[in-house]
CSV table of C-alpha atoms in Angstrom, one decimal:
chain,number,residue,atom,x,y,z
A,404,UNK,CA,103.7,104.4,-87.1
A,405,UNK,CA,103.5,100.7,-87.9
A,406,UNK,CA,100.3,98.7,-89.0
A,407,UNK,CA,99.7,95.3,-88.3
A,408,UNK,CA,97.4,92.9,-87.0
A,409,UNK,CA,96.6,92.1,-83.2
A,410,UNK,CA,98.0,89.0,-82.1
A,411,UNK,CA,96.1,86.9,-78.7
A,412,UNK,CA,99.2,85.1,-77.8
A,413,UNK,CA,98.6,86.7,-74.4
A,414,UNK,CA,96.8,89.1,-71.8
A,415,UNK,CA,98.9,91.4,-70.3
A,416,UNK,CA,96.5,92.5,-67.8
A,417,UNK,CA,93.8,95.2,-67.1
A,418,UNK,CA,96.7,98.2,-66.7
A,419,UNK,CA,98.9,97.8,-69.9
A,420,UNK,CA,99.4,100.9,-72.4
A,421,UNK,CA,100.8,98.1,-74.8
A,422,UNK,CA,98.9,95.1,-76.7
A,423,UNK,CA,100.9,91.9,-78.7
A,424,UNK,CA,100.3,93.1,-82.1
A,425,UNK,CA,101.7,91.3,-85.4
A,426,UNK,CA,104.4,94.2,-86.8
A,427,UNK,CA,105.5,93.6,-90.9
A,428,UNK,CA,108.8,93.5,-88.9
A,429,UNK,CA,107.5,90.4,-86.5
A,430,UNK,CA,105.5,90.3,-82.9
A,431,UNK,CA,106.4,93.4,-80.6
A,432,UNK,CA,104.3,95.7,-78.5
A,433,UNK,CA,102.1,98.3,-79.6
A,434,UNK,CA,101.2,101.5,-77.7
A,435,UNK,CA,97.2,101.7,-77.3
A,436,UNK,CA,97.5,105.4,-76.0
A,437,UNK,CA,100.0,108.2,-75.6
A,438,UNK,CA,102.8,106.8,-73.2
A,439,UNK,CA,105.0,109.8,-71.8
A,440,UNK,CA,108.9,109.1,-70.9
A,441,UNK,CA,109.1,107.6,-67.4
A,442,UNK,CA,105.3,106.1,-67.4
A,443,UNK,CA,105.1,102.6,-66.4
A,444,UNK,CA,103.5,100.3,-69.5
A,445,UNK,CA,103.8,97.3,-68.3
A,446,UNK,CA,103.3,95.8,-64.8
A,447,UNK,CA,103.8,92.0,-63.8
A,448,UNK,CA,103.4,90.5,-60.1
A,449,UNK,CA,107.1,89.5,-59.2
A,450,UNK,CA,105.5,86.0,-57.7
A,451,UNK,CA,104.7,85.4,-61.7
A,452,UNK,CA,108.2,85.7,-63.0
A,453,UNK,CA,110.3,82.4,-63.5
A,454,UNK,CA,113.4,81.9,-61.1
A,455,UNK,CA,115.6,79.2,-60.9
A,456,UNK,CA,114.1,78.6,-57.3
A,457,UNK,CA,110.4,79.4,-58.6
A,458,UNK,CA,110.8,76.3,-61.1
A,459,UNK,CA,111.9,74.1,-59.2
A,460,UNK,CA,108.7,74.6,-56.8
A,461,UNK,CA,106.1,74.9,-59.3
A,462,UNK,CA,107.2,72.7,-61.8
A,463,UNK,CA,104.6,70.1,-61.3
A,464,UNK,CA,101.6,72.5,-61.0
A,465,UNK,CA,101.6,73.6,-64.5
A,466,UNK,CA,102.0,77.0,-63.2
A,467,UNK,CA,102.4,79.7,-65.6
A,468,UNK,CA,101.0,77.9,-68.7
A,469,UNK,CA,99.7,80.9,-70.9
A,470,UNK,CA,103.3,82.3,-70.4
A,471,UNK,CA,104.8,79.1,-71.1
A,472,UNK,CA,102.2,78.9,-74.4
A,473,UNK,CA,103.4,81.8,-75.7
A,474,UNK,CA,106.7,81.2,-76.5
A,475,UNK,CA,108.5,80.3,-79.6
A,476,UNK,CA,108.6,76.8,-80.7
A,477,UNK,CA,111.6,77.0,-82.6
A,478,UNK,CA,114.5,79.7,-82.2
A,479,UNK,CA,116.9,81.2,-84.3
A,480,UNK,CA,119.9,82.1,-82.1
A,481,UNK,CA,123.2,80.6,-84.4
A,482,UNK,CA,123.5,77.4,-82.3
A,483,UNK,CA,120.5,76.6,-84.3
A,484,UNK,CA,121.9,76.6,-87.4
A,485,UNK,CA,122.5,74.0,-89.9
A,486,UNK,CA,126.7,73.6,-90.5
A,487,UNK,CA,125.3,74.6,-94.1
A,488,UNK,CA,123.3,77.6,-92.7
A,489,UNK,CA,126.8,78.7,-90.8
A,490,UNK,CA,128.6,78.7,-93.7
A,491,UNK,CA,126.6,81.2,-95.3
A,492,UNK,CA,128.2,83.8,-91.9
A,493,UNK,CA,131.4,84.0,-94.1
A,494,UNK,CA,132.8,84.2,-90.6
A,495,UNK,CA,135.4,81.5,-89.3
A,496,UNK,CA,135.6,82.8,-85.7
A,497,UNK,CA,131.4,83.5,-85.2
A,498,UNK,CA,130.6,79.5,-86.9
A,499,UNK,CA,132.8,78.3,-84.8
A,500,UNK,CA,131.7,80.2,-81.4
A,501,UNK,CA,128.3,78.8,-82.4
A,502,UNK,CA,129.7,75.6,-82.9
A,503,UNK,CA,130.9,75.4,-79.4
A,504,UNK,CA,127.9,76.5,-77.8
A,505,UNK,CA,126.0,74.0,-79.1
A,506,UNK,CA,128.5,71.1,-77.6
A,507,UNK,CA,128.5,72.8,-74.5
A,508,UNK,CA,124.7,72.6,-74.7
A,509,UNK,CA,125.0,68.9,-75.5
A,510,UNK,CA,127.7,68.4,-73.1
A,511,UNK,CA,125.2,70.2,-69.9
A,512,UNK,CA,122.5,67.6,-71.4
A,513,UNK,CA,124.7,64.3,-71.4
A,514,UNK,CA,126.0,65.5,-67.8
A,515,UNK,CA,122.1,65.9,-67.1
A,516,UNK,CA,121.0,62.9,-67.6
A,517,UNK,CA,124.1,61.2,-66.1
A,518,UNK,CA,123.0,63.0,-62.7
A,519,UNK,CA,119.4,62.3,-62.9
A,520,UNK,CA,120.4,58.5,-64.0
A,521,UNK,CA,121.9,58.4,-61.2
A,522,UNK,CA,119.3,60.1,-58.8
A,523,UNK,CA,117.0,57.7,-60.1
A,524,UNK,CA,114.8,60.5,-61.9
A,525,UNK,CA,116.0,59.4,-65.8
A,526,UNK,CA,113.1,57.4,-66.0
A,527,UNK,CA,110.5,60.9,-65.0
A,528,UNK,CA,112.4,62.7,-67.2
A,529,UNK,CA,111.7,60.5,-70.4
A,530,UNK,CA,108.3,60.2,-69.3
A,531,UNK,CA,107.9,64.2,-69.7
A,532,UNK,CA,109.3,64.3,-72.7
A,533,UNK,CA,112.7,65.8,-71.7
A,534,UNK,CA,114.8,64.9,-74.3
A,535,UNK,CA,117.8,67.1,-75.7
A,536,UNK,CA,115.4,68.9,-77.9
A,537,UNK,CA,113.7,69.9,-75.5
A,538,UNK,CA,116.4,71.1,-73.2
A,539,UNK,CA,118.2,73.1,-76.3
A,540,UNK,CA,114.5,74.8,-76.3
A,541,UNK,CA,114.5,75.6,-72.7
A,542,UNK,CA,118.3,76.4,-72.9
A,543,UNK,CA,117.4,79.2,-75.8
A,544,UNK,CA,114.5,80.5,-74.0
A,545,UNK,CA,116.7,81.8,-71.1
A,546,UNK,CA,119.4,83.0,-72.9
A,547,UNK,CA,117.1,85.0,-75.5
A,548,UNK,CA,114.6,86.2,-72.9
A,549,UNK,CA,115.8,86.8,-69.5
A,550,UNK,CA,116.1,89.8,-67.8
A,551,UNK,CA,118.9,90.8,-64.8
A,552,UNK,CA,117.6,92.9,-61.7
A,553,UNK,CA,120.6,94.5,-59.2
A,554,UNK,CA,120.5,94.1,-55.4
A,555,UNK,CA,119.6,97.5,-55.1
A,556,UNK,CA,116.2,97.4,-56.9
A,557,UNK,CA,115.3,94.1,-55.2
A,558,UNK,CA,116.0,96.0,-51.2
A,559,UNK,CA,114.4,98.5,-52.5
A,560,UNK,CA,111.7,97.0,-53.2
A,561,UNK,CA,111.8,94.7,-49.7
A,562,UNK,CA,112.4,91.5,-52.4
A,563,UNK,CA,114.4,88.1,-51.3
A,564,UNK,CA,117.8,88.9,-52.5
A,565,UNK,CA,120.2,86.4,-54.8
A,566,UNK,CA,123.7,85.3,-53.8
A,567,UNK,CA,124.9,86.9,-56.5
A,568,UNK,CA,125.0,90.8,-57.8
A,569,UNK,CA,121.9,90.1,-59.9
A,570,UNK,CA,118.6,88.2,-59.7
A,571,UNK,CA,118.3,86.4,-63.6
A,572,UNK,CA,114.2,86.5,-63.8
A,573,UNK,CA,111.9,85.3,-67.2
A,574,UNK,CA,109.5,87.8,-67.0
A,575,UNK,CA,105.9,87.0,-68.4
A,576,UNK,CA,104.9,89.8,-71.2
A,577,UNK,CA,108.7,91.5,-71.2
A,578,UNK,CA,110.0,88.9,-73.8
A,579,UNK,CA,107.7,90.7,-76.2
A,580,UNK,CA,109.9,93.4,-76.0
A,581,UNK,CA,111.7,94.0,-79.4
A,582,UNK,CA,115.4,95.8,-79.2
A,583,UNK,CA,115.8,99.2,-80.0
A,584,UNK,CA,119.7,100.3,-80.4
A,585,UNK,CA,118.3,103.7,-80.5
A,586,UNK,CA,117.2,103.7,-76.9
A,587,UNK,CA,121.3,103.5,-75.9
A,588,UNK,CA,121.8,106.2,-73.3
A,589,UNK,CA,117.8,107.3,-73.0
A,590,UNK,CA,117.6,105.7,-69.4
A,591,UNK,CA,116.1,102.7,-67.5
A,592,UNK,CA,113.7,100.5,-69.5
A,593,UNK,CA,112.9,97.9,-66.8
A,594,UNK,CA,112.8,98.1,-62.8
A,595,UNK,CA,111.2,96.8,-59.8
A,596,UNK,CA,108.5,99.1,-57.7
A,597,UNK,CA,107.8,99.0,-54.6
A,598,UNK,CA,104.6,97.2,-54.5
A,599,UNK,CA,106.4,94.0,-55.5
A,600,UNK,CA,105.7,94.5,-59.6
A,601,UNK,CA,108.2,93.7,-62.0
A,602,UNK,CA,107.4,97.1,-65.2
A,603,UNK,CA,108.6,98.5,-68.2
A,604,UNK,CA,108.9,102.4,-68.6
A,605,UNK,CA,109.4,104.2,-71.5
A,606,UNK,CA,112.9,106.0,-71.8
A,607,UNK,CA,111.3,108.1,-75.0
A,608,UNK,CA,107.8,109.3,-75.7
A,609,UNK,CA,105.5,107.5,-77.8
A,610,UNK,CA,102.8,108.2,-79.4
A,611,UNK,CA,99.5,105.9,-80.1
A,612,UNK,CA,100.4,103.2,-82.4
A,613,UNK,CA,103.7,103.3,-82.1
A,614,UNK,CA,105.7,100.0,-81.4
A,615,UNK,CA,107.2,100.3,-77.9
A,616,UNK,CA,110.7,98.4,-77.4
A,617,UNK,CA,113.2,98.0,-74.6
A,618,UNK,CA,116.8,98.5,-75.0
A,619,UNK,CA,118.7,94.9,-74.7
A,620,UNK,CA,122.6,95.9,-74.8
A,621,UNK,CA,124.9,97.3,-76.5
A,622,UNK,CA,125.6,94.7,-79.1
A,623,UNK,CA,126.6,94.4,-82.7
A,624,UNK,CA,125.2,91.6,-85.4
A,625,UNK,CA,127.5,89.2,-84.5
A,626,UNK,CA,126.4,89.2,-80.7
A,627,UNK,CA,122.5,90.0,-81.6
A,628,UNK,CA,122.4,86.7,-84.2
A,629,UNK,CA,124.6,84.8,-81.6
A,630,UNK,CA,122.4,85.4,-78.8
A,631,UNK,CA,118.8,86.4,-79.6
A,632,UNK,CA,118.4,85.2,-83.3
A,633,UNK,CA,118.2,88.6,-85.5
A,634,UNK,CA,120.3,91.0,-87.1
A,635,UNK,CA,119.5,94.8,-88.3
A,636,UNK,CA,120.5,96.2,-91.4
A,637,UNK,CA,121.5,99.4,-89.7
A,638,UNK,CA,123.2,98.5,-86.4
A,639,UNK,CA,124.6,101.5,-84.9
A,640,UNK,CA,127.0,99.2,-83.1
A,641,UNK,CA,128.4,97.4,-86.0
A,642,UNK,CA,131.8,99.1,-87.1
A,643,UNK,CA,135.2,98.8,-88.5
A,644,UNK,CA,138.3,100.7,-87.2
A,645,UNK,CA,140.5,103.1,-89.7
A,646,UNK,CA,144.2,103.5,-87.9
A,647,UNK,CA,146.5,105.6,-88.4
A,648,UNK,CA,150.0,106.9,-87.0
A,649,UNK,CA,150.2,109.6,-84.8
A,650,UNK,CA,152.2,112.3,-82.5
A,651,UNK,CA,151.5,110.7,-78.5
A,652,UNK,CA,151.1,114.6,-78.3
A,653,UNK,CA,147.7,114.7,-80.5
A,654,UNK,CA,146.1,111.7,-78.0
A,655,UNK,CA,144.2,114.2,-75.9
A,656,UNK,CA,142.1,115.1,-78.6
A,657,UNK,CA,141.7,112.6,-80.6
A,658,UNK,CA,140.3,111.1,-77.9
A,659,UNK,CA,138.1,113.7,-77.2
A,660,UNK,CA,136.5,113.2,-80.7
A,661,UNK,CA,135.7,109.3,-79.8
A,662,UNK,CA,139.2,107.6,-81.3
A,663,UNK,CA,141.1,105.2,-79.0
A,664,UNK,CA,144.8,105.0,-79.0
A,665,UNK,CA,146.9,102.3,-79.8
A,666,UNK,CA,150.8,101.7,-79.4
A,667,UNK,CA,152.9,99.1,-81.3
A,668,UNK,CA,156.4,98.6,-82.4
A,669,UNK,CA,157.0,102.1,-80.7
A,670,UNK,CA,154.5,103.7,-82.6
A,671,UNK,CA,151.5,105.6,-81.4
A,672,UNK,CA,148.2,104.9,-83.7
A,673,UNK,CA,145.0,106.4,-83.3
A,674,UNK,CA,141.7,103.8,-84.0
A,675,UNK,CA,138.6,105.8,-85.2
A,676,UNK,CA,135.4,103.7,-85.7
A,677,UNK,CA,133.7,104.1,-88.8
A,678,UNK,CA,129.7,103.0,-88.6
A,679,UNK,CA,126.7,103.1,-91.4
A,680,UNK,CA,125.7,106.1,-90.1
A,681,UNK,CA,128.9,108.3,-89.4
A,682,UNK,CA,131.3,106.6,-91.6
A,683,UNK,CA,134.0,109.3,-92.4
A,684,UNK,CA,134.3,110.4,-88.2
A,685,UNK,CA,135.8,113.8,-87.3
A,686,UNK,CA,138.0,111.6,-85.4
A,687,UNK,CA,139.5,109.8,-88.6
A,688,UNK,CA,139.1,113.4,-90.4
A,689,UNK,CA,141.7,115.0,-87.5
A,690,UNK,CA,143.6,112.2,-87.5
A,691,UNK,CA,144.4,112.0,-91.0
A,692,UNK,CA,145.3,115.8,-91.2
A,693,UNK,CA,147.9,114.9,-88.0
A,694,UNK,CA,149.4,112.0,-89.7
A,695,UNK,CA,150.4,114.1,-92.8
A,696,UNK,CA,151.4,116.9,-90.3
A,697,UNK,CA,149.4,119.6,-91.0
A,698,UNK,CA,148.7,120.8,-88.2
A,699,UNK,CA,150.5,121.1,-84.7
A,700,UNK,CA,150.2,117.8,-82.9
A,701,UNK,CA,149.3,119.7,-79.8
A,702,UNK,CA,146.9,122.3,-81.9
A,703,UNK,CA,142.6,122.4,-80.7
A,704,UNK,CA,142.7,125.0,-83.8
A,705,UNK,CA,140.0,123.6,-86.7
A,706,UNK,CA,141.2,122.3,-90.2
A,707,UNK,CA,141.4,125.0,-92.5
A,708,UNK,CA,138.7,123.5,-96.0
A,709,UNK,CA,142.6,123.1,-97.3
A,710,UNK,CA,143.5,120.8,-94.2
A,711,UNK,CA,140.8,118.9,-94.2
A,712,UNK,CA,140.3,118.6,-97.8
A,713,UNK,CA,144.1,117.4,-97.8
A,714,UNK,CA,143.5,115.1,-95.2
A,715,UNK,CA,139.7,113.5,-96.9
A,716,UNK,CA,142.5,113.2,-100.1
A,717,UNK,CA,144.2,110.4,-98.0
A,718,UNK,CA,141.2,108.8,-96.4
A,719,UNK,CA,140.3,108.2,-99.6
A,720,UNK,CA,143.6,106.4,-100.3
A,721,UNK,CA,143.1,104.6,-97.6
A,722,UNK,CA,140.3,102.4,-98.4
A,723,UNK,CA,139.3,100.9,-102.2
A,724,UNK,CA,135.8,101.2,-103.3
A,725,UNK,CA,133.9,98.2,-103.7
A,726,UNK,CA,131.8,97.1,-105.9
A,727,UNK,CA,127.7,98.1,-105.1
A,728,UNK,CA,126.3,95.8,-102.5
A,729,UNK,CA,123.3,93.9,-103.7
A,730,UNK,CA,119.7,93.7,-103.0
A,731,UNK,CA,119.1,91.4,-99.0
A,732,UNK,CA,117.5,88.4,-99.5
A,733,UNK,CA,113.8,88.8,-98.4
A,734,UNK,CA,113.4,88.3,-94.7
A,735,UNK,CA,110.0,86.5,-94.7
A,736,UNK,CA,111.0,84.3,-97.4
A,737,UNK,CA,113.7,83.0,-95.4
A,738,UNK,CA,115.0,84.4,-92.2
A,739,UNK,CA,118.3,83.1,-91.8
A,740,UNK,CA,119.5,83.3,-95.1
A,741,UNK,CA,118.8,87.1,-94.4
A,742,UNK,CA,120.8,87.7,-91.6
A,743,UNK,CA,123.8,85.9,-92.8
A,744,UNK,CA,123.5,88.3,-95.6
A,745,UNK,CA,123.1,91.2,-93.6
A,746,UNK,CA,126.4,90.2,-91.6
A,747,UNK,CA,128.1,89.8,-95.0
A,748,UNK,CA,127.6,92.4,-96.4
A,749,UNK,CA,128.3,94.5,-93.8
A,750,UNK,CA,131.8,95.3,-95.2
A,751,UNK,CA,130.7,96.5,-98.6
A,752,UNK,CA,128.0,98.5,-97.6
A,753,UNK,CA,130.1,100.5,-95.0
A,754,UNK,CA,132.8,101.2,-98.1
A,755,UNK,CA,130.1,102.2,-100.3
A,756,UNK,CA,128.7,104.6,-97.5
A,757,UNK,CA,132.4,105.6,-96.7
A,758,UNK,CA,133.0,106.9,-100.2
A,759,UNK,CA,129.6,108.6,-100.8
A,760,UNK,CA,130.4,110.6,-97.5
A,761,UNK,CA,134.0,111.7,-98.3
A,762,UNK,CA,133.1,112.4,-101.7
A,763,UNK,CA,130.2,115.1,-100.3
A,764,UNK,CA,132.8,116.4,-97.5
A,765,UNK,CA,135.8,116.6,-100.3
A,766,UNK,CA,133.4,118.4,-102.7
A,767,UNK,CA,132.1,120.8,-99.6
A,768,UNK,CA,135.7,121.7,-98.7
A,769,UNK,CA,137.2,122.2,-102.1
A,770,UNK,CA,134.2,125.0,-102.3
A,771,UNK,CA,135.0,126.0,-99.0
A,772,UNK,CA,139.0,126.4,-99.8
A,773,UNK,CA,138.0,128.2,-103.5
C-alpha cells in the first residue's frame, strides 16, 4: 500500500475506480476500491483525446483546458538537461543522443517559423506566446505522454481510421499513469470499446489503496530517462551480457535457458544477460560448465553440485568485485542528480549483486558435492 495525499489536478469523471493522489514516489493513480484483472478503471470519451487533426480544429476554442492545466510545466526527459547535468550520465553515447535531440528540436522550430513567416502567421504565433520554449514544452508533452492505438481496435470500435498502422492519441487522465516494468507480459493495459471510450484495464488485481500503473514498454534507464524523464533503481530491463565460447552443438539449449548466440572470428559465443535481480543466470551457469567441457556439448543432463560448482569457480574469475556502491543521492532533493546516479551506478551494483549470488550458489553446491 502507499499513503499519500489527494491531489485536484483533475476530475476523472463520475465512473473511475482511480483518483490523482500525491505518492512519496510522485503523482500516480490510486485505486478507491477493489479493481479485479480485466475491469475497466478508467473511461475517456474518444472526442476528448488530442489528435493531430483534433488540434488543429479546436485550437482556438480553448478546448480541453483542465487537461491542458494539468500538465507539467517543466519536464525532465534528458534533452532537458544542462551540458553540466549530462555530464553527470558518465555516458558518451546517451549525452550525446540527447544532445541531438535537442538540435533536432531546435532545428523543427527554426523550420517552423520559417514556414509560418512565410504563410504570414509568424506574427499570430508571437502574439500567443509560441516561442521555442514553448514548443520544446509541447514537443515533450507528446513524446512523454502519448499513447498508440492499432487499426484493429479503432474498426472495432467503428472509429475514423489513420493512414498509418497506428492512431498517436494524448489521452486526458492516462498520462497519470506511472510505469510498472512488472506489468511485462500481464496483458492489455489500454484499449478502445465499443461505445467510442478510450479505458484503462487492470492486467493484475489490486486492492484498495493500491497505486494502479500501466505498463509503457519494455525499456531500460537509458531509454526511460531519454524519453519520459525517470529512472528506477531496480529496472528489470537494465542488464549487462557475460560471453563466453562455446560448442555450435550446445546452442539449442542455451537458448532454451534465455542466452543468445553469437559467432565471431569462427568462434561460436553464447551472450547470457545478467540483471539486479537474476544476476548469476542458469544460462551463464550452463554455459560456463560447457566452455570448460564438462559436460557433453549436446547433453540436456543437469550439472552435477561438482559441475556447477566448477563452473560458478570460473564465473567468478570472470568478473572483479568492485568496490560497495554508495548511498543514491536523495530523489526529492534533487531529481536529476538522482537518476544520473542511478544510471551510474548501475555497473557496480550489478557486480556487487553478482558476487553475493555466486558466493551463496558456490557455498550451496560445495555442500551439495560433500
Amino acid at each position: 500500500k502507499f499513503y499519500g495525499t489527494t491531489s485536484r489536478a483533475m476530475e476523472l469523471g463520475p465512473d473511475a475506480l482511480v483518483v490523482v493522489w500525491d505518492f512519496p514516489t510522485g503523482r500516480g493513480f490510486r485505486a478507491t476500491s477493489r479493481i479485479n484483472k480485466g475491469q475497466i478503471y478508467l473511461k475517456v470519451p474518444f472526442a476528448k483525446c488530442w489528435s493531430a487533426a483534433k488540434a488543429r480544429e479546436a485550437y482556438k476554442d480553448g478546448w480541453n483546458a483542465e487537461h491542458l492545466k494539468s500538465l507539467p510545466r517543466s519536464f525532465d526527459m534528458l534533452p532537458h538537461w544542462s551540458e553540466a547535468e549530462l555530464l553527470e550520465l558518465g555516458e558518451a553515447d546517451l549525452q550525446n543522443t540527447a544532445r541531438r535531440l535537442k538540435a533536432q528540436v531546435k532545428g523543427d522550430f527554426s523550420a517552423l517559423m520559417r514556414a509560418a513567416e512565410a504563410c504570414g502567421f509568424l506574427g499570430m504565433l508571437q502574439e500567443n506566446g509560441i516561442d521555442f520554449d514553448a514548443y520544446f514544452w509541447a514537443k515533450s508533452v507528446l513524446w512523454s505522454r502519448c499513447v498508440d492505438f492499432s487499426r484493429d481496435l479503432l474498426i472495432h470500435a467503428g472509429l475514423p481510421l489513420p493512414e498509418g498502422e497506428h492512431y498517436r492519441l494524448l489521452v486526458p487522465g492516462f498520462d497519470m499513469a506511472n510505469h510498472d516494468p512488472r506489468l511485462a507480459g500481464t496483458g492489455r493495459t489500454h484499449t478502445i470499446l465499443e461505445d467510442g471510450h478510450v479505458a484503462l484495464m487492470a492486467s493484475v488485481d489490486y486492492d484498495e489503496g493500491d497505486e494502479v500503473c500501466i505498463f509503457y514498454e519494455r525499456a531500460d534507464n537509458n531509454r526511460l530517462l531519454l524519453w519520459y524523464g525517470f529512472a528506477l533503481e531496480d529496472n528489470p530491463f537494465d542488464s549487462a551480457q557475460i560471453r563466453l565460447p562455446v560448442d555450435p552443438k550446445s546452442a539449442a539449449r542455451l537458448e532454451k535457458l534465455g542466452a543468445t548466440m553469437d559467432t565471431a572470428q569462427g568462434k561460436v559465443y553464447a551472450q547470457c544477460a545478467m540483471t539486479l535481480s537474476d544476476p548469476v543466470p542458469q544460462a551463464a551457469i550452463v554455459a560456463a560448465a560447457l566452455c570448460q567441457s564438462l559436460i557433453p556439448p549436446e547433453s540436456d543432463d543437469e550439472l552435477t553440485p561438482r559441475q556447477e560448482l566448477e563452473a560458478l569457480r570460473l564465473l567468478q574469475r570472470s568478473m572483479p568485485k568492485a568496490s560497495k556502491p554508495g548511498p543514491l543521492p536523495d530523489p526529492a532533493s534533487d531529481w536529476r542528480r538522482y537518476c544520473a546516479a542511478v544510471l551510474r551506478s548501475f555497473g557496480p551494483r550489478l557486480q556487487a549483486a553478482f558476487h553475493q549470488v555466486l558466493e551463496a550458489k558456490m557455498i550451496a553446491a560445495l555442500a551439495a558435492a560433500d
